[in-house]
Coordinates of N, CA and C in Angstrom, one line a residue:
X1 N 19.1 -10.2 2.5 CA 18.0 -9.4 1.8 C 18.1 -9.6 0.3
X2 N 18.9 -10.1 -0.1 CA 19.6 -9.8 -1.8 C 18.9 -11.2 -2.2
X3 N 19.4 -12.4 -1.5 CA 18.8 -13.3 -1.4 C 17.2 -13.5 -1.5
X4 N 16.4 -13.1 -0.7 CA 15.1 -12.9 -0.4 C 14.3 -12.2 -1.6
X5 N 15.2 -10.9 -2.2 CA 14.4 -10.6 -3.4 C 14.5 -11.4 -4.4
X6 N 15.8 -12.1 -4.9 CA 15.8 -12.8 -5.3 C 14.6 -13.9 -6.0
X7 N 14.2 -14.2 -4.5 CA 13.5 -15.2 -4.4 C 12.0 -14.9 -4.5
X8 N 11.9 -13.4 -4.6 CA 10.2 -13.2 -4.6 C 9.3 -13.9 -6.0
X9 N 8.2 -14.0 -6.1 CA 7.5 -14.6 -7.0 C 7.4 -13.8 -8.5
X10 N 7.4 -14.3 -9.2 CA 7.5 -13.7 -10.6 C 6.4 -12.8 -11.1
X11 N 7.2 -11.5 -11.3 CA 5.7 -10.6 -11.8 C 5.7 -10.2 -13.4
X12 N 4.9 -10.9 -13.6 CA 4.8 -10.7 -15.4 C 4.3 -9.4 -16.1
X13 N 4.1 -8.4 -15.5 CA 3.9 -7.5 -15.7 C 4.9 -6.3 -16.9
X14 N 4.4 -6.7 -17.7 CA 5.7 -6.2 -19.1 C 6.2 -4.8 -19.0
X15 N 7.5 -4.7 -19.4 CA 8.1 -3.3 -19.7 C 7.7 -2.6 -20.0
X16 N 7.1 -3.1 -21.1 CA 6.5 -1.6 -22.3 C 5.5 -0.8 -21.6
X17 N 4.4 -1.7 -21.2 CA 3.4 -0.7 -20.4 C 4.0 0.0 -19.2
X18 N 4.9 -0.9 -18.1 CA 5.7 0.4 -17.4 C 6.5 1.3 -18.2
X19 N 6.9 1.6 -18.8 CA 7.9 2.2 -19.8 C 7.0 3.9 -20.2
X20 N 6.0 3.2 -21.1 CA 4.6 4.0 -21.5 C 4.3 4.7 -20.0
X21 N 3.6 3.6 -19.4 CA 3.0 4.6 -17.9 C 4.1 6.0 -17.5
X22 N 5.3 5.5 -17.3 CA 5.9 6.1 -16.7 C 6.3 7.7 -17.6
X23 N 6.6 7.3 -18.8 CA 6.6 8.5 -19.7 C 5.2 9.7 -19.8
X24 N 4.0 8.8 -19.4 CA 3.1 9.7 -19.5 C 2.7 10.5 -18.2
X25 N 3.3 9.7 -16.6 CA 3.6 10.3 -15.5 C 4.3 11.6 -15.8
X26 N 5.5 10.7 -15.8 CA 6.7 12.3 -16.7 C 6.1 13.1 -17.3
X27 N 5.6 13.6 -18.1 CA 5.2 14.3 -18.8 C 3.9 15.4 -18.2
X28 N 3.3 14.8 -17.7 CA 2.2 15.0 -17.2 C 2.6 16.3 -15.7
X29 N 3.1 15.1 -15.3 CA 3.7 15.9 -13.8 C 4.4 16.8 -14.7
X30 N 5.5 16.7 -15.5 CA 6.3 18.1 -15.8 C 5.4 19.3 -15.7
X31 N 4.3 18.7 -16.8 CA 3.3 20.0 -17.5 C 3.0 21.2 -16.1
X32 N 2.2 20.0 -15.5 CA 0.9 20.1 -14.2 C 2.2 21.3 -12.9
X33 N 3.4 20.6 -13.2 CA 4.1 21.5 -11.8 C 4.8 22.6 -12.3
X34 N 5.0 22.7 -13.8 CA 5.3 24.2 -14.8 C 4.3 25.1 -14.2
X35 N 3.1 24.8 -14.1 CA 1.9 25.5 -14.6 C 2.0 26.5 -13.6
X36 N 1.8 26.7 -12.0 CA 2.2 27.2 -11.1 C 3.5 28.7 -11.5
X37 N 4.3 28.1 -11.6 CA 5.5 29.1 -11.8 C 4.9 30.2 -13.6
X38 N 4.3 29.5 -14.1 CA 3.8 30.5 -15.6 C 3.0 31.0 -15.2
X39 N 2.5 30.5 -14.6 CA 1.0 31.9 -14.2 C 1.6 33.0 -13.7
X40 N 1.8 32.2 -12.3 CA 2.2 33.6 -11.6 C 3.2 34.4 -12.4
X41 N 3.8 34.3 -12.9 CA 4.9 35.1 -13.9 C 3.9 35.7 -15.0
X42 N 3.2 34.9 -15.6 CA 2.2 35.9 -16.5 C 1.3 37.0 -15.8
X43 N 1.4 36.5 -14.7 CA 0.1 37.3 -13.8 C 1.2 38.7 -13.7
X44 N 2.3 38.7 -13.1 CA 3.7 39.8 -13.0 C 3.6 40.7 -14.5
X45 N 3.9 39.5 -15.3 CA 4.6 39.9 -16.3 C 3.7 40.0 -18.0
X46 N 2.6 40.9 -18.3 CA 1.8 40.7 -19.0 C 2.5 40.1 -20.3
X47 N 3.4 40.7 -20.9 CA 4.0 41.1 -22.1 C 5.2 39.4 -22.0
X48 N 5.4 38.9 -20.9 CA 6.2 37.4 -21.1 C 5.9 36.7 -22.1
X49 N 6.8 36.4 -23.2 CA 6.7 35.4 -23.9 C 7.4 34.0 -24.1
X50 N 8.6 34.4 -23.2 CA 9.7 33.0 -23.1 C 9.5 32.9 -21.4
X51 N 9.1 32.2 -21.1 CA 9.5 31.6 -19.2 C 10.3 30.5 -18.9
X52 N 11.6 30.8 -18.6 CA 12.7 29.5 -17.5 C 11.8 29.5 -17.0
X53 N 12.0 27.8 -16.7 CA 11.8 27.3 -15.5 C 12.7 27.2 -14.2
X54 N 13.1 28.5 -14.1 CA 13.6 28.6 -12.9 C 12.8 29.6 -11.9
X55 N 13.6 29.7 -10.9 CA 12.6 30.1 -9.7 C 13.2 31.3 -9.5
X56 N 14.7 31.8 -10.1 CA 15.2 32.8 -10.4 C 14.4 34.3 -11.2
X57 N 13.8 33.7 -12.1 CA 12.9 34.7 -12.6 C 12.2 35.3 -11.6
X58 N 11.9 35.3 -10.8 CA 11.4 36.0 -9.7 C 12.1 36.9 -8.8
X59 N 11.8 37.5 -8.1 CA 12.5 38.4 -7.0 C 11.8 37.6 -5.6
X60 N 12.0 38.1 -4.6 CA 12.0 38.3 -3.5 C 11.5 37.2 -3.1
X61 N 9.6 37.1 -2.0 CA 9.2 35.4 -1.7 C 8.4 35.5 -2.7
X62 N 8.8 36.1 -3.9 CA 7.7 35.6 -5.2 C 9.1 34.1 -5.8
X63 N 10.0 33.9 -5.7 CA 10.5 32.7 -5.4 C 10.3 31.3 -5.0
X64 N 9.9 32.1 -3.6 CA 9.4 30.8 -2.5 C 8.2 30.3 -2.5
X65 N 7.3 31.2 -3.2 CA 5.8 31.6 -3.6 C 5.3 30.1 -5.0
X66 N 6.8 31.0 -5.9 CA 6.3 29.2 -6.9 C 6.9 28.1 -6.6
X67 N 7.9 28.1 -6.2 CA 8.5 27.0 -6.0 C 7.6 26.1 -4.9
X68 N 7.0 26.8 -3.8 CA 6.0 26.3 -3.1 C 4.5 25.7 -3.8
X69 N 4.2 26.2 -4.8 CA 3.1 25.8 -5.2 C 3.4 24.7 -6.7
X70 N 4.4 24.9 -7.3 CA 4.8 23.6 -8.4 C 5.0 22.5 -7.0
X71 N 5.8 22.2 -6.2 CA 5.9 20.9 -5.2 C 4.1 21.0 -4.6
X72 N 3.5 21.5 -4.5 CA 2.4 21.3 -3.9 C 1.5 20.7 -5.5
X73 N 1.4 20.7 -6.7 CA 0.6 20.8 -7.4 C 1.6 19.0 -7.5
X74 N 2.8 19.0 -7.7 CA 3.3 17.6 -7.7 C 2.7 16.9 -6.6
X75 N 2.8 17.5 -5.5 CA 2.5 16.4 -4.6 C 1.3 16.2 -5.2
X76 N -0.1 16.6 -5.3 CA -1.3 15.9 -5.8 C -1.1 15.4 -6.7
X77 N -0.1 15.3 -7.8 CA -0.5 14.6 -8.9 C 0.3 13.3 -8.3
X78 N 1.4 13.0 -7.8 CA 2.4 11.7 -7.5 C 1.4 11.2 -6.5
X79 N 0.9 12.0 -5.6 CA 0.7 10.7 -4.2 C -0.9 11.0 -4.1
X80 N -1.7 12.2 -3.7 CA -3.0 12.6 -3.5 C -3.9 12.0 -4.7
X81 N -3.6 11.9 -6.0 CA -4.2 11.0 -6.5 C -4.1 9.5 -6.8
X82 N -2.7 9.1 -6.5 CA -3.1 7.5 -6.2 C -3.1 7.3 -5.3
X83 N -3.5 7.9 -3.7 CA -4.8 7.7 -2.9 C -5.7 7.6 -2.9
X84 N -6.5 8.6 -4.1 CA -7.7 8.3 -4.3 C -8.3 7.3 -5.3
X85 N -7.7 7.3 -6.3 CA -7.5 6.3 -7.1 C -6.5 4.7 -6.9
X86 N -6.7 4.6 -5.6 CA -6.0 3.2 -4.8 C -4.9 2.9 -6.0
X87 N -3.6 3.5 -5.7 CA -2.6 2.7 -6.2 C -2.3 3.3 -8.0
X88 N -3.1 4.1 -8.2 CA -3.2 4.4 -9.9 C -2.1 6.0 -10.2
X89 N -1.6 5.8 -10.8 CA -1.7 7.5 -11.5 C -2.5 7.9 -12.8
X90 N -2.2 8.5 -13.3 CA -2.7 8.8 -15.2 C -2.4 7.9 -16.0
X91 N -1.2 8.0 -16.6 CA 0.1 6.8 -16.8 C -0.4 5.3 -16.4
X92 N -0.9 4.8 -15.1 CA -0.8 3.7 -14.4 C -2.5 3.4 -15.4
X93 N -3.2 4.1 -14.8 CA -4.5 3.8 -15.1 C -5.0 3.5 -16.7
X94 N -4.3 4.7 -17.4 CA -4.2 4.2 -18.7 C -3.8 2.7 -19.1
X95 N -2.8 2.5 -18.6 CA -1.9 1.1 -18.9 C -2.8 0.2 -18.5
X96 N -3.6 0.0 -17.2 CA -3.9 -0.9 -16.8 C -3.2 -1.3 -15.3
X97 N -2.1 -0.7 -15.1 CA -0.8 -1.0 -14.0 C -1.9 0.0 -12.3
X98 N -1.2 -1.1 -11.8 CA -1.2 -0.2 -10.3 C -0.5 -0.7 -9.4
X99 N -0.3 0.4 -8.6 CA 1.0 0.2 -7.1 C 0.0 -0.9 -6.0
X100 N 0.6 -1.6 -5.7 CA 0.0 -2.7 -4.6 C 1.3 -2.6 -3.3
X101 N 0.7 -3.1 -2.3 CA 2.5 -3.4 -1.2 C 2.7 -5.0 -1.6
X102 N 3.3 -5.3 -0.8 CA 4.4 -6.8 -0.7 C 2.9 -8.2 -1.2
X103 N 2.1 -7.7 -0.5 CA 1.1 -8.8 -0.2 C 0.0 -8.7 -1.5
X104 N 0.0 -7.8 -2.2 CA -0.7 -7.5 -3.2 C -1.9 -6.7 -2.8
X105 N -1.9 -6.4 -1.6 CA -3.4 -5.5 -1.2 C -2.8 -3.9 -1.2
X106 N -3.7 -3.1 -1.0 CA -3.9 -1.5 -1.2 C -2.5 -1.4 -1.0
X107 N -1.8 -0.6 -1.2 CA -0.7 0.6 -0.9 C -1.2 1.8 0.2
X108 N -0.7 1.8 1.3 CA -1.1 2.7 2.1 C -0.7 4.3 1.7
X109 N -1.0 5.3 2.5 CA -0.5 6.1 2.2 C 1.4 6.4 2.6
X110 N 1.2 5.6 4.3 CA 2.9 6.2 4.1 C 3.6 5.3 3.1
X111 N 3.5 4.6 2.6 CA 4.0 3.7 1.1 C 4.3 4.5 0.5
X112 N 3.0 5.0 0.0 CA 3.0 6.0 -1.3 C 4.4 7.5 -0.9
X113 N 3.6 8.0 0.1 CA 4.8 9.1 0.6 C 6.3 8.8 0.2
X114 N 6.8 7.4 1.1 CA 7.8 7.2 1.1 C 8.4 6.5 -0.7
X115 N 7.2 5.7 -1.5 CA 7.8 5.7 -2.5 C 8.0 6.8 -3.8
X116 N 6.8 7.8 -3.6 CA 6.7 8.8 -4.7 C 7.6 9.8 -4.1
X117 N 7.3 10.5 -2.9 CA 8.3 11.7 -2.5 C 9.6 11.5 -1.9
X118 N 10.2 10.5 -1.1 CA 11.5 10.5 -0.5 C 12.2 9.7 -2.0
X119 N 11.5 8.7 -2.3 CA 12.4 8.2 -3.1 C 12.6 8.3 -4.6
X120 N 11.4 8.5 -5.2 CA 11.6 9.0 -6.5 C 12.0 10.9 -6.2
X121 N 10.9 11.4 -6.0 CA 11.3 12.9 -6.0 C 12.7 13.7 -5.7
X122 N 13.2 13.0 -4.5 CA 14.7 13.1 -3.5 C 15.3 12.7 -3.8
X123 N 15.3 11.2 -3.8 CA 16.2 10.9 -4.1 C 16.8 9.8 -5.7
X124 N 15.9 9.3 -6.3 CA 16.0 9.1 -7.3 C 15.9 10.5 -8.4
X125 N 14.9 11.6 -7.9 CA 14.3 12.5 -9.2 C 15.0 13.5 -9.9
X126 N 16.3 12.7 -10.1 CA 17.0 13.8 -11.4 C 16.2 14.3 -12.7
X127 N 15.5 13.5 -13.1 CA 14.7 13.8 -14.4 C 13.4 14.8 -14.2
X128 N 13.3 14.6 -12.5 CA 11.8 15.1 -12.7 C 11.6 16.5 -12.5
X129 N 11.1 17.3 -12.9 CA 10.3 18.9 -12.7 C 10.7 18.9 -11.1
X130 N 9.7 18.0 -10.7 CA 9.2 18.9 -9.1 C 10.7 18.5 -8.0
X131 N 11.9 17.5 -9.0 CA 12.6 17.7 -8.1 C 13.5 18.5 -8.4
X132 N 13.8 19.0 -9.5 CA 14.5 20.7 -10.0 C 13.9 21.9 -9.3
X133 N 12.8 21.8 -9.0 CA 12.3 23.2 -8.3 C 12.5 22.6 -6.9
X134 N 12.8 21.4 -6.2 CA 12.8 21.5 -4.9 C 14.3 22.1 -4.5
X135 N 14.9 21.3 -5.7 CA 17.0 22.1 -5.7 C 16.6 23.2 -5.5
X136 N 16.1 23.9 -6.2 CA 16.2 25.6 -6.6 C 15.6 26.0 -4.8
X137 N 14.4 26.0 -5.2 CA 14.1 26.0 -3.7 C 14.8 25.8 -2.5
X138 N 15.7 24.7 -2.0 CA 16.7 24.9 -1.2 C 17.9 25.9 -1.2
X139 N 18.2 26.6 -2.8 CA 18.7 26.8 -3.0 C 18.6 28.6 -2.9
X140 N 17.1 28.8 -2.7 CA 17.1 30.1 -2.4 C 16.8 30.5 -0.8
X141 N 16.2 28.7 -0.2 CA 16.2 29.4 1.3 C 17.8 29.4 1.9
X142 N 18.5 28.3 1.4 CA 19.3 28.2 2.3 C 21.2 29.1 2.0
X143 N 20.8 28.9 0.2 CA 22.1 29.7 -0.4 C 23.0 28.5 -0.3
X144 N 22.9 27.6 -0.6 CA 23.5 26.4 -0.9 C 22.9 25.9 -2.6
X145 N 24.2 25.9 -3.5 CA 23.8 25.1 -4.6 C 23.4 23.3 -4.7
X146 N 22.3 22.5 -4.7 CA 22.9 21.2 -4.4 C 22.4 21.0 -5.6
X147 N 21.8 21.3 -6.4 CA 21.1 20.7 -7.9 C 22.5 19.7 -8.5
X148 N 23.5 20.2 -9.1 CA 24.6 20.0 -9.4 C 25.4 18.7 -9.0
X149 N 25.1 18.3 -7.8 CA 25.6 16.8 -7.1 C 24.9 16.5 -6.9
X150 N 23.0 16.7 -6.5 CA 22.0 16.0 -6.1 C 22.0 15.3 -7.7
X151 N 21.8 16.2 -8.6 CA 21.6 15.3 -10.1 C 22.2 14.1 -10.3
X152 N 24.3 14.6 -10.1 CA 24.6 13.1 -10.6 C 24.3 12.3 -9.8
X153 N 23.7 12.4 -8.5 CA 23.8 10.8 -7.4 C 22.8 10.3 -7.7
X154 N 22.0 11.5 -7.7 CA 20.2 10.7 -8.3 C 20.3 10.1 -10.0
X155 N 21.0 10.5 -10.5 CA 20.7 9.8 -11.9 C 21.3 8.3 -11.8
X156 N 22.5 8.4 -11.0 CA 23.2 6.9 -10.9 C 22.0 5.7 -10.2
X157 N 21.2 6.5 -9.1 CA 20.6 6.0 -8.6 C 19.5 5.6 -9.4
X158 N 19.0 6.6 -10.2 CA 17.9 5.9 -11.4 C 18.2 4.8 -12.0
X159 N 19.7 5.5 -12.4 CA 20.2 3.7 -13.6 C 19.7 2.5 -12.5
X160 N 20.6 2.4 -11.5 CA 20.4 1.2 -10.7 C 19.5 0.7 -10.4
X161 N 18.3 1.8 -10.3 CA 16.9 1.2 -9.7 C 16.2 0.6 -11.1
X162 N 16.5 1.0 -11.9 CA 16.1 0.8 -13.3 C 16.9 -0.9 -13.9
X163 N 18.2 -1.2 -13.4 CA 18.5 -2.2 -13.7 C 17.8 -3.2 -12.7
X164 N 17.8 -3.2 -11.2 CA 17.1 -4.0 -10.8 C 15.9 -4.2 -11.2
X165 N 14.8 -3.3 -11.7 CA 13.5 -3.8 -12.6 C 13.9 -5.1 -13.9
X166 N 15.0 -4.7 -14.3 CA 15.2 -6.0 -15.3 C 15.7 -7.2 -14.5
X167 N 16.2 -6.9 -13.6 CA 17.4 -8.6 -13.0 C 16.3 -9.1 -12.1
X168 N 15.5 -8.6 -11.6 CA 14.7 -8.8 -10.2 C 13.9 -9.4 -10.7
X169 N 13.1 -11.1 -10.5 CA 12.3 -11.8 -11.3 C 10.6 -10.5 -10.3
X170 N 10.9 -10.2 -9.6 CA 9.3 -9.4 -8.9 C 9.4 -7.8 -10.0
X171 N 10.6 -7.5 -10.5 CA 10.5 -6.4 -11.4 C 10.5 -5.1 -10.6
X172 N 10.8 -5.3 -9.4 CA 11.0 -4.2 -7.9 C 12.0 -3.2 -8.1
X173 N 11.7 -1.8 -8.5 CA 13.0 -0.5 -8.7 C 13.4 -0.6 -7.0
X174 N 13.9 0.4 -7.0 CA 15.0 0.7 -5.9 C 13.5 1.4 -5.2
X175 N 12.9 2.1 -5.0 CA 11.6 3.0 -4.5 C 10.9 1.3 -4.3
X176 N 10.3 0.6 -4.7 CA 9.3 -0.2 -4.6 C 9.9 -1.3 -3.2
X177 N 11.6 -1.8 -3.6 CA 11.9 -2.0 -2.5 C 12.0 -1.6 -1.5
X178 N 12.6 -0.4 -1.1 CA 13.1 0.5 0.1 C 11.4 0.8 0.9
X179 N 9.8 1.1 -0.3 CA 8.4 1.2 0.5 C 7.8 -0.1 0.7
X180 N 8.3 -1.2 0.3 CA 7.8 -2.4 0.1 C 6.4 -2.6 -0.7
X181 N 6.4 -1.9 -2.0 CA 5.7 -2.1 -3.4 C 6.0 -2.9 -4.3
X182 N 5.6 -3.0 -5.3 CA 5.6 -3.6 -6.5 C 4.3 -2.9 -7.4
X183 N 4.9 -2.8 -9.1 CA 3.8 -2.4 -10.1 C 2.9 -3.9 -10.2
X184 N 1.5 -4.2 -10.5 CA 0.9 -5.0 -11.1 C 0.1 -4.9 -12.2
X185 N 0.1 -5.8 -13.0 CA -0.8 -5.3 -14.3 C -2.2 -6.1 -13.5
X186 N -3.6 -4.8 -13.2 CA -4.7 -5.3 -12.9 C -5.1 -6.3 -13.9
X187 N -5.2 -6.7 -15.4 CA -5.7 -7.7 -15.9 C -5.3 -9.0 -16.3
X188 N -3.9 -9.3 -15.4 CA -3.2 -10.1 -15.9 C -3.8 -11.3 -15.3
X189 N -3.9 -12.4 -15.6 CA -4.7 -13.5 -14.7 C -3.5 -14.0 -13.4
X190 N -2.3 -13.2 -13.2 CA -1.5 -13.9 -12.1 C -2.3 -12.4 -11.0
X191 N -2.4 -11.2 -11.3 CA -2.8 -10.9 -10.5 C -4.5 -11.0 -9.8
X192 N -5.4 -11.4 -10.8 CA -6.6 -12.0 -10.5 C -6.5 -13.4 -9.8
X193 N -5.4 -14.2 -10.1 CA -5.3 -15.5 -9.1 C -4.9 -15.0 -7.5
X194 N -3.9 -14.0 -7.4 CA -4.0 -13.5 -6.0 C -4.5 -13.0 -5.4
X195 N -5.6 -12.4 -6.5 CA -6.7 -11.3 -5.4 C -7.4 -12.9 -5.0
X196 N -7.9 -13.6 -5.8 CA -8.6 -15.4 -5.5 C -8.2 -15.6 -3.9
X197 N -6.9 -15.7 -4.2 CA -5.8 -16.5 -2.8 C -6.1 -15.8 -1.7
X198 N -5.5 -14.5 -1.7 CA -6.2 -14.1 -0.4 C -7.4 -13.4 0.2
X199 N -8.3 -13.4 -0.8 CA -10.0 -13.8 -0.4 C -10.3 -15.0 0.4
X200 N -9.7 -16.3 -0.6 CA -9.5 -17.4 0.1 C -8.9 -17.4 1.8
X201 N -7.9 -16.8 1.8 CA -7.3 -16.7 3.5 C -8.3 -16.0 4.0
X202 N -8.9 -14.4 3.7 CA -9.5 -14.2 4.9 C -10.5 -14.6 4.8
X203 N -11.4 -15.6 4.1 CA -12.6 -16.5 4.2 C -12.4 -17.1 5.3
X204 N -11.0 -18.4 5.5 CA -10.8 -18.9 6.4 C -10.3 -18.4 7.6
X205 N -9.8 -17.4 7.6 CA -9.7 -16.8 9.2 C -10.9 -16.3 9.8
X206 N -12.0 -15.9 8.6 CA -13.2 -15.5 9.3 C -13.9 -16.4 10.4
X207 N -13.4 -17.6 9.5 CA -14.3 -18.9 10.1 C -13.5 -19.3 11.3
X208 N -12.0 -19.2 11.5 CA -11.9 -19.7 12.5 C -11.8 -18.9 13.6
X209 N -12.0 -17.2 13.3 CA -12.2 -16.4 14.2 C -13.9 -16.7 14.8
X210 N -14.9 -17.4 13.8 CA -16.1 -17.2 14.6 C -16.3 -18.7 15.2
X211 N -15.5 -19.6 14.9 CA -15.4 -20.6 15.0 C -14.9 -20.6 17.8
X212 N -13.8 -19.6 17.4 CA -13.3 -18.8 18.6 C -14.0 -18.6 19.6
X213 N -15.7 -18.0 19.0 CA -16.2 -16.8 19.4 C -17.7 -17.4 19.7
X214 N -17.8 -19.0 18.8 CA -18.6 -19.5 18.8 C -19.4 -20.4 20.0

């Protein structure tokens, strides 16, 4: 397998704009999955002027209530809209960047699932909002602390996925590998030569499918 990535074709797609995209993801998602847990707390709490972001501030399933609706407002922002926007986030779109699979066509949805929620959120998402309220969240159904050890494994796991983006001539994190993605810069002329290439293939399969049928 080590071999094989090795060997994938070279994606020129620069750092800086992943770097940028991803900060403005961050940021964005932080905002967007806060928002949920403030309200309802202002809605409680007229006179609030400081809100943790913990799920603690709450009593009872007014708990389970935000921490249910911050992972729900993440999920649309990580995966529900780059389904709709094929492959894009905020961050992505700005840049110019979008999610493709192996072959350079669409990103399906279980892609996306498996690269934005199992793998960044779970298991890479020490940094992120919506994976601090998912700890908390387990943490008030089940009465198990895991935030605490989920963080350092996931953060190791960041570094690593973060160094393969540098060593890996396809620029593949640990998430892109494990859903079989890769970032591409839409205007780069290597990704416009492959949209070319495989136009070209299914031109010719058309023909020899009607060629078949003929």
């Amino acid at each position: 397998m080590w071999n094989k990535l090795r060997n994938e074709p070279v994606n020129k797609t620069g750092y800086i704009k992943r770097i940028i995209a991803y900060g403005i993801d961050w940021y964005l998602g932080s905002v967007l999955s806060s928002l949920p847990l403030i309200l309802l707390y202002m809605s409680l709490h007229k006179d609030a002027v400081y809100i943790p972001q913990q799920l603690s501030i709450f009593k009872g399933y007014y708990q389970i209530l935000a921490g249910v609706l911050s992972l729900s407002v993440a999920f649309v922002y990580y995966v529900v809209l780059p389904i709709i926007w094929k492959g894009q986030t905020v961050g992505k779109k700005l840049l110019g960047l979008k999610i493709v699979n192996d072959n350079y066509q669409e990103v399906n949805v279980k892609q996306l699932i498996i690269r934005q929620v199992i793998m960044i959120f779970l298991v890479e998402g020490s940094i992120y909002t919506c994976s601090n309220m998912f700890h908390q969240l387990v943490n008030v159904l089940t009465g198990y602390n895991i935030a605490s050890i989920w963080n350092k494994v996931g953060l190791v796991i960041t570094i690593l996925s973060g160094i393969l983006v540098i060593i890996l001539k396809s620029k593949k994190s640990l998430h892109d590998i494990v859903s079989h993605t890769l970032v591409v810069d839409i205007k780069s002329e290597d990704y416009k030569n492959m949209l070319l290439s495989i136009e070209k293939k299914k031109k010719k399969q058309n023909k020899k499918m009607k060629k078949r049928f003929a």
